[in-house]
Amino acid sequence: FSVLTRSGTFQVHAGNARSGSFVIASDAYEDVLRKTVSYFARQRCGPSETGYHAPCHLDDGRRRDNGQHQDVTGGWHDACDLRKWVDATIFGMVGLARVAELHYPEWGRTAIPAEMRWGNRYFLAMQEPAGYVMNYCGGNDGNRWTGNKEGAQDDRPIHTEPCNATAQFCFILAQAATVRLTREVDPTYAAQCREVALRCLAWCRTNNTGRTSTDLGAAVAACVELHRALGEDEYRDLAAEYARRLLALQVTERGTGDTAVRGFFRSSPTDAEPRRDIS
């Protein structure tokens, strides 16, 4: 296609067949980015004006440990259902931050920070005073519409146990990225995100959270992001410490036999199986 120098939408014709339409332009991927970012607004949960079937789940949720109501409205539904897995939807915060950082189109300068704050409304509410982030609200046992009235039988349960270690570190990463994106326009909010990130990190370190290769990879990314946001050497050094632990899980020596391979990461110090994880 190098001979095509004019922007436009094209098809390739060959005999009686023709290809799908494709774009040649300096901003060929812009439409993909816009659709991806705008999808988050359709997935909004809570008192939204843009979410599918909004407003919804205004009664989220009821704690499973003591039966008390706790306001964890907001966030995004997961995939094409109504669940709000923390360990899945937290990646939305990370992805939106990356779009803002690497591209930041004019149409996204207001939309992306606003969308991150909507998602973060849920994540901040899911953090316990001890520092960890709870597991989820509205999982398989709450994948339903509700009457939006607090205290009814259909209130969705909050699973109050700590979410997995990878999600804890991704929460830290997301908060640190939010600090960098908001500190000039809203320093108070940025300070809140800084505080919750450090509180979660303290809990992770106190509880020696992060043993698998996936956990350690997330820990490296979180501490790098903290160093970028706060500029303190403590987090750079901590990222290096987690990186050393991660590298120790890589198989670098060939074994015996024709099928012996190297380069992969073991699942954990106590599990020699290769790590397989979509995260």
Tab-separated table of C-alpha atoms in Angstrom, residues 7 9 18 41 44 46 75 97 106 160 165 180 199 203 208 239-240 271 277:
chain	number	residue	atom	x	y	z
A	7	SER	CA	-6.161	9.449	2.990
A	9	THR	CA	-11.348	4.352	3.158
A	18	ARG	CA	-13.524	-7.806	-2.299
A	41	ALA	CA	-19.120	4.970	29.908
A	44	ARG	CA	-20.815	2.358	34.198
A	46	GLY	CA	-24.327	3.233	39.861
A	75	GLY	CA	-17.268	1.425	38.960
A	97	ALA	CA	-4.092	5.886	32.201
A	106	GLU	CA	-7.874	16.134	22.412
A	160	THR	CA	-15.024	-8.501	52.183
A	165	ALA	CA	-2.219	-9.978	45.454
A	180	ARG	CA	0.230	11.932	37.950
A	199	ARG	CA	-1.669	2.388	52.690
A	203	TRP	CA	-0.499	-3.771	53.955
A	208	ASN	CA	4.343	-10.435	52.576
A	239	ALA	CA	10.769	-2.166	42.427
A	240	ALA	CA	14.279	-3.565	42.026
A	271	ASP	CA	5.352	-24.454	42.226
A	277	ASP	CA	-2.105	-16.176	33.301
